[in-house]
PDB file of C-alpha atoms in Angstrom:
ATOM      1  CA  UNK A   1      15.968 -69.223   5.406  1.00 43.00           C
ATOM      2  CA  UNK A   2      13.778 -70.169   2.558  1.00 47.00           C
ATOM      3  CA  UNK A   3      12.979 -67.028   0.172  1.00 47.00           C
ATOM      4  CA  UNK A   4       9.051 -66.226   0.615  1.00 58.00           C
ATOM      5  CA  UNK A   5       6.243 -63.957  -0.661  1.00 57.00           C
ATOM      6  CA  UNK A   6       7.168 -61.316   1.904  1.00 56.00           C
ATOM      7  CA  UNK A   7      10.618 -61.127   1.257  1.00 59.00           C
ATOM      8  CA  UNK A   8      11.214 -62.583  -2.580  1.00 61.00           C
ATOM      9  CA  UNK A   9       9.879 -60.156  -5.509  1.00 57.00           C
ATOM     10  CA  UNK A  10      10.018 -62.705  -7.436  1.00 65.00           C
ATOM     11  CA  UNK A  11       8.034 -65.206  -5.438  1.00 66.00           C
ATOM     12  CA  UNK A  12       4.693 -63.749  -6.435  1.00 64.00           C
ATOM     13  CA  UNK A  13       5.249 -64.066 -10.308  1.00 62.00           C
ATOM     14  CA  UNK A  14       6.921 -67.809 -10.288  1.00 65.00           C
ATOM     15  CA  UNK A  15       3.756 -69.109  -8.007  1.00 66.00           C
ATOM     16  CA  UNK A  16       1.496 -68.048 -11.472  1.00 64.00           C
ATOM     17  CA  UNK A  17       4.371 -69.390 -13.865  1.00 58.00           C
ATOM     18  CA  UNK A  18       4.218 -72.527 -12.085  1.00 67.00           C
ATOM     19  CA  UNK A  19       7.449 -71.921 -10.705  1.00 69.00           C
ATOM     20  CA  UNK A  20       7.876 -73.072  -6.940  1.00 74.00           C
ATOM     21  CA  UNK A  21       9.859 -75.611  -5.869  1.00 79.00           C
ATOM     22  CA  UNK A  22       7.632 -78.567  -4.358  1.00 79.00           C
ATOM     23  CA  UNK A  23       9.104 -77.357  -0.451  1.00 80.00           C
ATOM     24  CA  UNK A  24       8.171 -73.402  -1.923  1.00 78.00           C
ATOM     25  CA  UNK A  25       4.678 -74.152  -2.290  1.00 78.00           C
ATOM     26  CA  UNK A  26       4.341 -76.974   0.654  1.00 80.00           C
ATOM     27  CA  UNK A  27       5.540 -74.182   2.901  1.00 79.00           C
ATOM     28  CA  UNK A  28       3.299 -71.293   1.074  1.00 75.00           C
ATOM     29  CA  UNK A  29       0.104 -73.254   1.713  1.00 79.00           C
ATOM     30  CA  UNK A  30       0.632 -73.429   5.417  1.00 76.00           C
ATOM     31  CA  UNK A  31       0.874 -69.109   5.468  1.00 76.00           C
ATOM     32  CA  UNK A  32      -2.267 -66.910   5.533  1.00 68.00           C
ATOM     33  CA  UNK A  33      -1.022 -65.072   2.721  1.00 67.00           C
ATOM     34  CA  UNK A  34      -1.516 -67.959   0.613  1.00 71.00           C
ATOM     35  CA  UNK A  35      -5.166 -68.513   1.725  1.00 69.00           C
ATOM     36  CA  UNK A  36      -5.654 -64.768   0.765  1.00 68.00           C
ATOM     37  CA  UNK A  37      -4.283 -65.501  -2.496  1.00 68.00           C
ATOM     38  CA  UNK A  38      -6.853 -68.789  -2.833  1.00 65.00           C
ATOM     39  CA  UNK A  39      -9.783 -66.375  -1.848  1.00 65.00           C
ATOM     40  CA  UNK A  40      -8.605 -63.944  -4.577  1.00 65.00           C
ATOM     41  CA  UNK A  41      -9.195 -67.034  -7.454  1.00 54.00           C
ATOM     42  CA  UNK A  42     -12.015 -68.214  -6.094  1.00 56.00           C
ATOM     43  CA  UNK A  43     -13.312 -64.827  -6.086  1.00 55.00           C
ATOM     44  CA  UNK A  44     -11.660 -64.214  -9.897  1.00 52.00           C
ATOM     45  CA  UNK A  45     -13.677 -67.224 -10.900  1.00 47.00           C
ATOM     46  CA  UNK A  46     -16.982 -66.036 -10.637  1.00 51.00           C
ATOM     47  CA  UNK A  47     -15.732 -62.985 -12.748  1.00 48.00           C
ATOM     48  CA  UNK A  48     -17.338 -64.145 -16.350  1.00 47.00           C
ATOM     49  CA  UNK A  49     -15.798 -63.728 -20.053  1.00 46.00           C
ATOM     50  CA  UNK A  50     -17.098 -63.816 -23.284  1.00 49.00           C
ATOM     51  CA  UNK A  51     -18.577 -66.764 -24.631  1.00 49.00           C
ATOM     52  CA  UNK A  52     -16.534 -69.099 -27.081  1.00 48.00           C
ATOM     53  CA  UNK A  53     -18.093 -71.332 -30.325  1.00 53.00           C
ATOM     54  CA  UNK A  54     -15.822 -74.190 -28.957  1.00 45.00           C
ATOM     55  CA  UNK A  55     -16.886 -76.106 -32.271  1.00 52.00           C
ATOM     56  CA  UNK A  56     -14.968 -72.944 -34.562  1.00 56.00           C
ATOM     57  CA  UNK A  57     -12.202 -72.809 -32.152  1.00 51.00           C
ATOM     58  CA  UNK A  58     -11.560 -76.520 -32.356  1.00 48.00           C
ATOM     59  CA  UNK A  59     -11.541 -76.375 -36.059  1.00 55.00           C
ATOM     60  CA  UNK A  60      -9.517 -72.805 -36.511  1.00 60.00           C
ATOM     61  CA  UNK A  61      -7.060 -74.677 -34.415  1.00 49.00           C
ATOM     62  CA  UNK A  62      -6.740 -77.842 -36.837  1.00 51.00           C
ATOM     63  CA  UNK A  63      -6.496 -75.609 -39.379  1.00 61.00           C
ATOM     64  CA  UNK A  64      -3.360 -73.986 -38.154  1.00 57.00           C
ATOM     65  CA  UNK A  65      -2.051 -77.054 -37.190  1.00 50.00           C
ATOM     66  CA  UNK A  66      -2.323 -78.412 -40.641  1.00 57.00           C
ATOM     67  CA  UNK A  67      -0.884 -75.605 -42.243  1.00 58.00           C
ATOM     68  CA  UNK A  68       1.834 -75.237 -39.869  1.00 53.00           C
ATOM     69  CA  UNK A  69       3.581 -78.897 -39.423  1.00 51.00           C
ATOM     70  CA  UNK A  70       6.823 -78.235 -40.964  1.00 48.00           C
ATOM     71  CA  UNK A  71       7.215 -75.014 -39.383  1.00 50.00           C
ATOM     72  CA  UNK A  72       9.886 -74.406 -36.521  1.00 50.00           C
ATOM     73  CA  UNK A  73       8.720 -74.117 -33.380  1.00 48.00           C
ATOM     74  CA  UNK A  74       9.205 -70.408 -32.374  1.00 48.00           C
ATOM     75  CA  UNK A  75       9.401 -69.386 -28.544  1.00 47.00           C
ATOM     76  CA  UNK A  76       8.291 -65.781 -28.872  1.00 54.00           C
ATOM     77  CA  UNK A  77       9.930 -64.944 -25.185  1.00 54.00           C
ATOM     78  CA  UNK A  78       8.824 -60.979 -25.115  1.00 51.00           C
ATOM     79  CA  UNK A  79       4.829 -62.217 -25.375  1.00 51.00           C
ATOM     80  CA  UNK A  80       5.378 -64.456 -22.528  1.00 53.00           C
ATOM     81  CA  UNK A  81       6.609 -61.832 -20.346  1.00 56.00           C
ATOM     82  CA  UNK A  82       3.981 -59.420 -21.429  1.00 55.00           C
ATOM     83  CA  UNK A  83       1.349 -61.987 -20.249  1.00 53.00           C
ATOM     84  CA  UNK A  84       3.014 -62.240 -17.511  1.00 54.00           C
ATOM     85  CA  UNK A  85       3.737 -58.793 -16.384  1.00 56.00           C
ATOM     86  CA  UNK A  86      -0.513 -58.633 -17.331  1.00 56.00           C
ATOM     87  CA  UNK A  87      -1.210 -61.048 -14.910  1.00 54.00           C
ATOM     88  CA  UNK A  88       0.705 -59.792 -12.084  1.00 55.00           C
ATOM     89  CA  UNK A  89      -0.313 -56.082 -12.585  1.00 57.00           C
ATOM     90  CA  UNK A  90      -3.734 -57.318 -12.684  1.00 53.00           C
ATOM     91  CA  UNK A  91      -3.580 -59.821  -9.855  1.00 54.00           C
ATOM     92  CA  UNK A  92      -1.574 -56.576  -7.902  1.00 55.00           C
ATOM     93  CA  UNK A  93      -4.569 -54.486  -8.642  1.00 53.00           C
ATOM     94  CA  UNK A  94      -7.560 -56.982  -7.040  1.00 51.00           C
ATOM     95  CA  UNK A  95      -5.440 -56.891  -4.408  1.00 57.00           C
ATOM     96  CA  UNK A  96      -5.423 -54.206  -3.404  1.00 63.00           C
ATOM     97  CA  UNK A  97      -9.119 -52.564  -4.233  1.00 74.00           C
ATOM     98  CA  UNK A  98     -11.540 -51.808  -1.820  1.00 81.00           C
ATOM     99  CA  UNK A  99     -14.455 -52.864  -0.593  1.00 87.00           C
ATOM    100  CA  UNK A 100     -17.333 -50.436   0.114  1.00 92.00           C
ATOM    101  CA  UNK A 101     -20.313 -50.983   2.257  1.00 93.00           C
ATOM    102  CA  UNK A 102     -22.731 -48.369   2.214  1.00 93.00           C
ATOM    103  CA  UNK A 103     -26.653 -47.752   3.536  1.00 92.00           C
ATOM    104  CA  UNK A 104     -29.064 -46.045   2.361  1.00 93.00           C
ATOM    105  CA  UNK A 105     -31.626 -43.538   3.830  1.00 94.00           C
ATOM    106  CA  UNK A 106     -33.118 -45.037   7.041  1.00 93.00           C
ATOM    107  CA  UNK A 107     -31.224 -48.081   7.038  1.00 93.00           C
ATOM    108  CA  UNK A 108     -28.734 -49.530   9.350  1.00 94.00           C
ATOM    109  CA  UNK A 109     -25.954 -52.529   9.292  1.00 94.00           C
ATOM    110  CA  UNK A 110     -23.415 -54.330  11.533  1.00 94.00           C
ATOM    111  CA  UNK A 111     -20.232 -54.871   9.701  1.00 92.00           C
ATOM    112  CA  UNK A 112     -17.703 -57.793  11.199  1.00 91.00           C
ATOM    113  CA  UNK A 113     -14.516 -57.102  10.090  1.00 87.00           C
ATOM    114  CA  UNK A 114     -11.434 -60.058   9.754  1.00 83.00           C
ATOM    115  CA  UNK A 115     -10.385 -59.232  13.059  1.00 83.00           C
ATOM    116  CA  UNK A 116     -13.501 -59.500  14.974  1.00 86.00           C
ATOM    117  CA  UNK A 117     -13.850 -55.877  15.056  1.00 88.00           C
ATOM    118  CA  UNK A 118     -17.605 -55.024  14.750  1.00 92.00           C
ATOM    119  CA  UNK A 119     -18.756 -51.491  12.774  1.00 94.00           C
ATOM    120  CA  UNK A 120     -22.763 -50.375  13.344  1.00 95.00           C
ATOM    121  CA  UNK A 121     -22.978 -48.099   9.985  1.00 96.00           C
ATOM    122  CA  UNK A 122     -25.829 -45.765  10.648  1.00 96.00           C
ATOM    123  CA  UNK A 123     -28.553 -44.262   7.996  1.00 95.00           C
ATOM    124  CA  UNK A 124     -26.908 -42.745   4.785  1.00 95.00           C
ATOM    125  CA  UNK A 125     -23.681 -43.365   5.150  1.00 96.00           C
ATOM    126  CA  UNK A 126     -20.410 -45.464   3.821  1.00 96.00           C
ATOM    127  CA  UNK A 127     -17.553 -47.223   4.819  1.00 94.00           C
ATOM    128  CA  UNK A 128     -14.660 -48.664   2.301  1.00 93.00           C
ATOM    129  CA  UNK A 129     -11.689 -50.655   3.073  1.00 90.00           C
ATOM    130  CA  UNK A 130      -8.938 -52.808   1.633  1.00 86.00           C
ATOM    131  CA  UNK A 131     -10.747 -56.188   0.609  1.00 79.00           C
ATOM    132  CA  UNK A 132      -7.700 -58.217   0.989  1.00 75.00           C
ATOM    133  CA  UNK A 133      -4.612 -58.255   3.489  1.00 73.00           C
ATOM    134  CA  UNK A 134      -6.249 -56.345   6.135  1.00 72.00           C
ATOM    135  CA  UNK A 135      -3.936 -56.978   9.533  1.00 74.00           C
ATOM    136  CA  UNK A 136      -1.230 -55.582   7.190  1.00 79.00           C
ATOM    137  CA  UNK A 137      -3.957 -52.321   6.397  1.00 83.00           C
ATOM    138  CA  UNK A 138      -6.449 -51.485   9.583  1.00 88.00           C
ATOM    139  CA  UNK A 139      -8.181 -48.425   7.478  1.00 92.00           C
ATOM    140  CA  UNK A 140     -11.732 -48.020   7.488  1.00 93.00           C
ATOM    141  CA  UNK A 141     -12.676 -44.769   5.435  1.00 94.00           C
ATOM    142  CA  UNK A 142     -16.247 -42.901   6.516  1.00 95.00           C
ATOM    143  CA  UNK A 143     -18.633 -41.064   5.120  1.00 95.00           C
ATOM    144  CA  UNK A 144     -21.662 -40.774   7.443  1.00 95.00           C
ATOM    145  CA  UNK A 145     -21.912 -41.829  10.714  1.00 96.00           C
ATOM    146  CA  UNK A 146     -20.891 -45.348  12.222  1.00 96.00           C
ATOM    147  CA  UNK A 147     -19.971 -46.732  16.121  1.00 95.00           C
ATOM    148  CA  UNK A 148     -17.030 -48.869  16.515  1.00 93.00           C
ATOM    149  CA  UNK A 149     -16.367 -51.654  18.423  1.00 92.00           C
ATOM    150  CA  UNK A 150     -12.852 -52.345  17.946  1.00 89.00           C
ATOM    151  CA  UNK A 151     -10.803 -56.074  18.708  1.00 83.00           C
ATOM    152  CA  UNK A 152      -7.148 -55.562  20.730  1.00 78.00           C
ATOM    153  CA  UNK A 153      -4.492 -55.094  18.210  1.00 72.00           C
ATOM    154  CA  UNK A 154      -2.497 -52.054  16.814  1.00 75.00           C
ATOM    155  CA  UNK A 155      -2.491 -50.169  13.319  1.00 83.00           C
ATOM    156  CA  UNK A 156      -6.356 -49.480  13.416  1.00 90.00           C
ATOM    157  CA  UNK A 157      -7.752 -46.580  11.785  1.00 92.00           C
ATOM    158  CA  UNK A 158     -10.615 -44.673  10.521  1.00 94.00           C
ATOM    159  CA  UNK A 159     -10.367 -41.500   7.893  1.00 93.00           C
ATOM    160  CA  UNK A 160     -12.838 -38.834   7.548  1.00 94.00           C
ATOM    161  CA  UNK A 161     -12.827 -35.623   6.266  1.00 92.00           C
ATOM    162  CA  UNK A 162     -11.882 -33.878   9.005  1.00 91.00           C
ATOM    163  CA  UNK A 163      -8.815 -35.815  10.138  1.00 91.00           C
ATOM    164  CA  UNK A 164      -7.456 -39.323  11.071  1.00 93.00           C
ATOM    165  CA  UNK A 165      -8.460 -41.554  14.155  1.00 93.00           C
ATOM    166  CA  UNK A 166      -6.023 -43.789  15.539  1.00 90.00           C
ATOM    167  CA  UNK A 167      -7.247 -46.587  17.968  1.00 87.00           C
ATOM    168  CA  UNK A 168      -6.102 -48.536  20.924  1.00 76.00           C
ATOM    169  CA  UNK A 169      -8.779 -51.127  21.497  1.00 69.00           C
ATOM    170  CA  UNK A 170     -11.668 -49.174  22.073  1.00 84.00           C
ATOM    171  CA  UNK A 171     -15.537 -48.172  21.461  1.00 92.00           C
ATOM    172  CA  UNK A 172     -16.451 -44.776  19.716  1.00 95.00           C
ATOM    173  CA  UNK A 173     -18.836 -42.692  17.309  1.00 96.00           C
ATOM    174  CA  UNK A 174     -17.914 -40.926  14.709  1.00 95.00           C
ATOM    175  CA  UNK A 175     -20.225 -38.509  12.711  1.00 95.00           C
ATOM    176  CA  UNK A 176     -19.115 -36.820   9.793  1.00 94.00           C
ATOM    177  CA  UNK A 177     -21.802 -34.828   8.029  1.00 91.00           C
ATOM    178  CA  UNK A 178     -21.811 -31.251   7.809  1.00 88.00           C
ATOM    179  CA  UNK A 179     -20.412 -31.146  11.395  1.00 88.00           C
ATOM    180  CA  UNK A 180     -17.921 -33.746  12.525  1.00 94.00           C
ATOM    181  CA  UNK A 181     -18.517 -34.671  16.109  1.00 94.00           C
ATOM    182  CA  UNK A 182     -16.220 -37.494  17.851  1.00 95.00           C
ATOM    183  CA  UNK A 183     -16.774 -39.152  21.231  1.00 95.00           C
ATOM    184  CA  UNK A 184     -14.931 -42.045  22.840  1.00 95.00           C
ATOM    185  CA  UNK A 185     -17.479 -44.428  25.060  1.00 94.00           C
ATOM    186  CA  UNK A 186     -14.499 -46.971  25.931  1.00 92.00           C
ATOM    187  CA  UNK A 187     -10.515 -47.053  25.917  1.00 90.00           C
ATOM    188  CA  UNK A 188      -8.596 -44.641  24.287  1.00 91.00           C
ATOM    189  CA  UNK A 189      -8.521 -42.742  20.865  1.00 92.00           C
ATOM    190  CA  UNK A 190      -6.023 -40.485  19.027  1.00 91.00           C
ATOM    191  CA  UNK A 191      -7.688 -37.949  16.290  1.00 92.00           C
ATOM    192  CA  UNK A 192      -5.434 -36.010  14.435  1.00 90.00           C
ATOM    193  CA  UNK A 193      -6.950 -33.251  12.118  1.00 87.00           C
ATOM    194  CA  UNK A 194      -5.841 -32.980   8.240  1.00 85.00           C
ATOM    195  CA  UNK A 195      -4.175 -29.506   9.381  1.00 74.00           C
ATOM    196  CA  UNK A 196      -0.555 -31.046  10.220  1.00 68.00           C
ATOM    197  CA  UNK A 197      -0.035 -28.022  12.177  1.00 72.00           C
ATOM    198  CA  UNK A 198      -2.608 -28.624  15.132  1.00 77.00           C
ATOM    199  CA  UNK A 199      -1.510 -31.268  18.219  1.00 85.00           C
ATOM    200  CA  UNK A 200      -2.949 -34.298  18.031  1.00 89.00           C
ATOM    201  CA  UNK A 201      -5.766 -35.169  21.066  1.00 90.00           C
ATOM    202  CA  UNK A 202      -6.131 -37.744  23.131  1.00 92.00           C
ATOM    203  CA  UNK A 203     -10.001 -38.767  24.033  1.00 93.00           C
ATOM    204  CA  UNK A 204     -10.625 -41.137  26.649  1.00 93.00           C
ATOM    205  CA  UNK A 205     -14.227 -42.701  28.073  1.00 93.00           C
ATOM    206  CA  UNK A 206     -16.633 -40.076  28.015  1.00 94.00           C
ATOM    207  CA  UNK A 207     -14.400 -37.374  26.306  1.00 95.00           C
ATOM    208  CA  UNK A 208     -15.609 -35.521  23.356  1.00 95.00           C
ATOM    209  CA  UNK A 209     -14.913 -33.357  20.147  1.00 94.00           C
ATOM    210  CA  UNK A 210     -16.937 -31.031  17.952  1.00 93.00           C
ATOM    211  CA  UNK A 211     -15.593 -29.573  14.668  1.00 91.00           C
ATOM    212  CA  UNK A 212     -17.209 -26.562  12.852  1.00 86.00           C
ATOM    213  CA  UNK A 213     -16.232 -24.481  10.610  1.00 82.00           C
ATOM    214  CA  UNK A 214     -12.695 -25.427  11.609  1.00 81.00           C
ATOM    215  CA  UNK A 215     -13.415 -24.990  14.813  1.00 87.00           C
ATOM    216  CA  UNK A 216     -12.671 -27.863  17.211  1.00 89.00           C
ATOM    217  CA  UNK A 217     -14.503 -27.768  20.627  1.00 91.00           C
ATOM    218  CA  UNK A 218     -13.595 -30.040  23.027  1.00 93.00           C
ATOM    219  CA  UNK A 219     -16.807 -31.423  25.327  1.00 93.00           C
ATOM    220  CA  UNK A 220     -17.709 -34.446  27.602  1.00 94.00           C
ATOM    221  CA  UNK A 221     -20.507 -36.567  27.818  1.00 93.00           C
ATOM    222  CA  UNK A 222     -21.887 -39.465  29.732  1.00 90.00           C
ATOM    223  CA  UNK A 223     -24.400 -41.604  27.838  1.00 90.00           C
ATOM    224  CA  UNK A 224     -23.612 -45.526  27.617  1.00 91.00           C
ATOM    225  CA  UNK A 225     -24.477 -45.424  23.691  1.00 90.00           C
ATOM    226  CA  UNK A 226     -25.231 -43.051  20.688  1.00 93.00           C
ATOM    227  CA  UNK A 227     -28.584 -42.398  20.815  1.00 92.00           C
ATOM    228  CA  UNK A 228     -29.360 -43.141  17.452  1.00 94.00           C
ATOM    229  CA  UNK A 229     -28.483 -47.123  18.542  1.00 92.00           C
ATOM    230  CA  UNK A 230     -32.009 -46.839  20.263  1.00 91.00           C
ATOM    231  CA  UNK A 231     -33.908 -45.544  17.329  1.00 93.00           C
ATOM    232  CA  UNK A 232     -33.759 -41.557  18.432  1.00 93.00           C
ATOM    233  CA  UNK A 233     -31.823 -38.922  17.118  1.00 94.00           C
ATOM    234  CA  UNK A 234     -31.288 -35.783  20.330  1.00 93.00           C
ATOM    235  CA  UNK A 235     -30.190 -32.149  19.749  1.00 92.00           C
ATOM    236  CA  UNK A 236     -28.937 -29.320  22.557  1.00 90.00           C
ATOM    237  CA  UNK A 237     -29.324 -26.141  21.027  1.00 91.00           C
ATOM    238  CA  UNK A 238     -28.821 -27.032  17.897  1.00 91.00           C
ATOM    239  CA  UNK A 239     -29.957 -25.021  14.780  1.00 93.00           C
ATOM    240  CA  UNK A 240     -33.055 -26.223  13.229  1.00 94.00           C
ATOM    241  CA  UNK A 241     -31.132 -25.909   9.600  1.00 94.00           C
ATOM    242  CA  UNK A 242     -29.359 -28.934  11.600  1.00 94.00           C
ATOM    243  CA  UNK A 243     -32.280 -30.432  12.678  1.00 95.00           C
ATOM    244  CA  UNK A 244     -34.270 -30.900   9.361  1.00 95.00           C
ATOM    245  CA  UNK A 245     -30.983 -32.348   7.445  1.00 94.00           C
ATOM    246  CA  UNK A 246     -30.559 -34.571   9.843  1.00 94.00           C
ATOM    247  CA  UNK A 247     -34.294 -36.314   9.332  1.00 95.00           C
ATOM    248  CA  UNK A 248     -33.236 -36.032   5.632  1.00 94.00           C
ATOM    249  CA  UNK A 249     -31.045 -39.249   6.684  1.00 95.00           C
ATOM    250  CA  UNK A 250     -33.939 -41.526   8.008  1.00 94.00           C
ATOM    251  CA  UNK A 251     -36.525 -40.518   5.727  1.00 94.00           C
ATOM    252  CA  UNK A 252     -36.915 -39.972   1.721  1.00 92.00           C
ATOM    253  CA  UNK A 253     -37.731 -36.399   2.033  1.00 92.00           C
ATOM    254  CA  UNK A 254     -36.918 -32.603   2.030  1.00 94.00           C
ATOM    255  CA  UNK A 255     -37.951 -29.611   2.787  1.00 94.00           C
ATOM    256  CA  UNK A 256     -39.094 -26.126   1.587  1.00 93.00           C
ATOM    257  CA  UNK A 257     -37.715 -24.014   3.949  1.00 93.00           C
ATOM    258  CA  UNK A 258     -37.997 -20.291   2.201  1.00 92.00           C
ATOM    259  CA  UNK A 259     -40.842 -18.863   4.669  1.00 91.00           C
ATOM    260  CA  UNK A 260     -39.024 -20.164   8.155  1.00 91.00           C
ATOM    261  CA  UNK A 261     -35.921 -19.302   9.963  1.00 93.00           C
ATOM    262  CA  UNK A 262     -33.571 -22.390   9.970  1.00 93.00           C
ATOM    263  CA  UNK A 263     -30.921 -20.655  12.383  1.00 93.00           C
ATOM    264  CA  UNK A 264     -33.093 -21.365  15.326  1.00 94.00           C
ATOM    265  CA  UNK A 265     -32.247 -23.407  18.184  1.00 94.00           C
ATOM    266  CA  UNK A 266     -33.775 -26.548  18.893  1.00 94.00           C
ATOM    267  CA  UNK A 267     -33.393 -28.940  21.876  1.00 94.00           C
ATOM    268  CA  UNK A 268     -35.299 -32.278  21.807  1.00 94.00           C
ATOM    269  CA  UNK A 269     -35.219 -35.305  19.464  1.00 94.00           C
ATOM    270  CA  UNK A 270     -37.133 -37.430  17.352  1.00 95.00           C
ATOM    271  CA  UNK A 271     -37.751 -41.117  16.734  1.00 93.00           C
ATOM    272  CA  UNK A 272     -35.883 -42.831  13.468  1.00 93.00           C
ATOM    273  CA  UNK A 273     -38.580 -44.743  12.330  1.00 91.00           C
ATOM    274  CA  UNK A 274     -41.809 -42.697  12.453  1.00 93.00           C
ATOM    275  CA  UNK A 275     -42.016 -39.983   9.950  1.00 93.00           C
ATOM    276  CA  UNK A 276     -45.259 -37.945  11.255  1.00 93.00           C
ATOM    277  CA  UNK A 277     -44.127 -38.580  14.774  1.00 94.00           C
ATOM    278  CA  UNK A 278     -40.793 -37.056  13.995  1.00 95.00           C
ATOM    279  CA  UNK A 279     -42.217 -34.044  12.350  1.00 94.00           C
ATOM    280  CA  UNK A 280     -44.841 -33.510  15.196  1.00 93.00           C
ATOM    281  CA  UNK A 281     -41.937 -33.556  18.170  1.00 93.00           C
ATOM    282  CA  UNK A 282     -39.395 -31.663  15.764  1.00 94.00           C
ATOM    283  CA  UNK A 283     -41.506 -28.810  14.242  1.00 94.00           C
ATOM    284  CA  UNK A 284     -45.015 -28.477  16.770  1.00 92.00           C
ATOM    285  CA  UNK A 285     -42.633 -27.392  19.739  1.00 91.00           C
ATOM    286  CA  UNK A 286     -41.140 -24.417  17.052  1.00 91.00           C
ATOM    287  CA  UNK A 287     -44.094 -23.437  16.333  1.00 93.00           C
ATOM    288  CA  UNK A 288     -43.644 -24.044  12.765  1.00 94.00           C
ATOM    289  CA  UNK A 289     -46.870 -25.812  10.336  1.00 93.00           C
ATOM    290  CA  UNK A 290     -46.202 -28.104   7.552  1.00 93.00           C
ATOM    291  CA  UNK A 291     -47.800 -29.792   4.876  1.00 92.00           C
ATOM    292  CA  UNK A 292     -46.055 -32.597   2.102  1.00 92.00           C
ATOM    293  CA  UNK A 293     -46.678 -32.483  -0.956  1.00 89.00           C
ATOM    294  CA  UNK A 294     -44.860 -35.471  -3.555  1.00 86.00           C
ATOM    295  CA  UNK A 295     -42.049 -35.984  -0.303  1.00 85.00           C
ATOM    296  CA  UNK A 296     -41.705 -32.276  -0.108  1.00 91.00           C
ATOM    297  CA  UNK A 297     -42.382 -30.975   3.427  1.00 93.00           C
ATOM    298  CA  UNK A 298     -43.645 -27.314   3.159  1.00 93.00           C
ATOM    299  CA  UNK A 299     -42.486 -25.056   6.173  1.00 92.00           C
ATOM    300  CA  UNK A 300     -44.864 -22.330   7.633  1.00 91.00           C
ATOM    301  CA  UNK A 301     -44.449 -20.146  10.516  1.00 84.00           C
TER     302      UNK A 301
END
């Protein structure tokens, strides 16, 4: 069988020398690794370098070519490794860097990933993942809050900083702010926590997790979407310390919050994309006044 970039370590270096065989690189071009690898120089081509006096270079070079014509030719072997060694590291690092994707506050995005798989990246929040090679490395990581629709296949992932989430062709939410909440809306997910001691679960449609503190609490629920899809953001009990950060991530502002008690509960929700309505439905039913002054929302009992 014909060595190939998956199995020669050497195959990658001889196709920049200029290496291949004529079958080598007849059969390379008909892989997908090889159209990765023509993406990657197209991509390196827009990168730009310093700007050359072509006229001073052309006559530096005559120069040394005048002053050098009865000079042996000398093959300085260790510089053409170096280069070469350069190239590869380099080429091995684009590779394998990531691409991040991130929102800002009140803002929302579908991602399309290679596979078909479809990510809607909610308000203030980020996803990276390897730019190149990606059947061979399914990992999203997120910071925020996103809802995946994920394409049949195996090896998918997400990371967050609570633990790992292992799909099976599937739809689910994941929020990971200052609580980390989890729920599966179609097929089947595995979360494993960063503590290698705990049992990894098993959510199915409608199952749920909450994480606080450490705490992991497992729930269900029966909604066809996450509510903030539709535009609304919905709390049960929640504390209103809760409450207020999370309008922090659909609108550009905060809150002075010395002269109110934040541990309170509050059940209700607001819209996304109406500031004054938000703060009317979040802080009239508390009883609690406000005023904003330069996107600084005063709190008053």
């Amino acid at each position: 069988m014909m060595k190939n970039y998956d199995t020669d370590d050497t195959f990658l270096g001889r196709w920049i020398a200029g290496e291949l065989s004529e079958e080598e690189l007849v059969d390379f071009k008909k892989t997908e690794t090889y159209k990765q690898f023509k993406l990657i120089n197209e991509e390196s081509q827009l990168l730009s370098g310093p700007e050359i006096d072509v006229e001073a270079a052309l006559k530096n070079v005559k120069q040394n070519l005048a002053s050098n014509v009865s000079k042996p030719k000398t093959i300085r072997l260790w510089q053409t490794i170096s280069i070469a060694a350069i190239l590869v590291i380099s080429l091995g690092y684009f590779i394998n860097s990531s691409k991040t994707i991130s929102n800002g506050i009140g803002s929302t995005q579908t991602i399309v990933l290679e596979d078909g798989s479809k990510i809607d990246l909610n308000a203030n929040s980020s996803i990276s993942y390897k730019r190149f090679f990606w059947s061979k490395n399914k990992t999203v990581n997120l910071n925020g809050e996103a809802y995946f629709n994920i394409s049949k296949g195996h090896g998918f992932k997400v990371e967050t900083s609570k633990g790992t989430v292992r799909v099976l062709g599937t739809e689910f939410n994941i929020k990971d702010r200052t609580t980390f909440e989890l729920k599966c809306y179609e097929g089947k997910v595995e979360f494993s926590q960063n503590n290698k001691t705990s049992t990894p679960k098993i959510l199915t449609e409608g199952m749920q997790i909450n994480i606080e503190d450490n705490r992991i609490e497992d729930l269900t629920f029966q909604e066809d979407f996450p509510n903030w899809k539709n535009g609304v953001s919905k709390f049960n009990e929640q504390p209103l310390a809760l409450v207020l950060q999370e309008l922090t991530h659909y609108y550009k502002i905060n809150f002075n919050t010395q002269d109110i008690d934040t541990s309170r509960l509050f059940s209700g929700s607001f819209e996304n994309n109406n500031l004054e309505l938000a703060l009317k439905s979040t802080l009239v039913p508390m009883g609690i006044s406000y005023k904003i002054e330069d996107n600084i929302c005063i709190l008053s009992e």
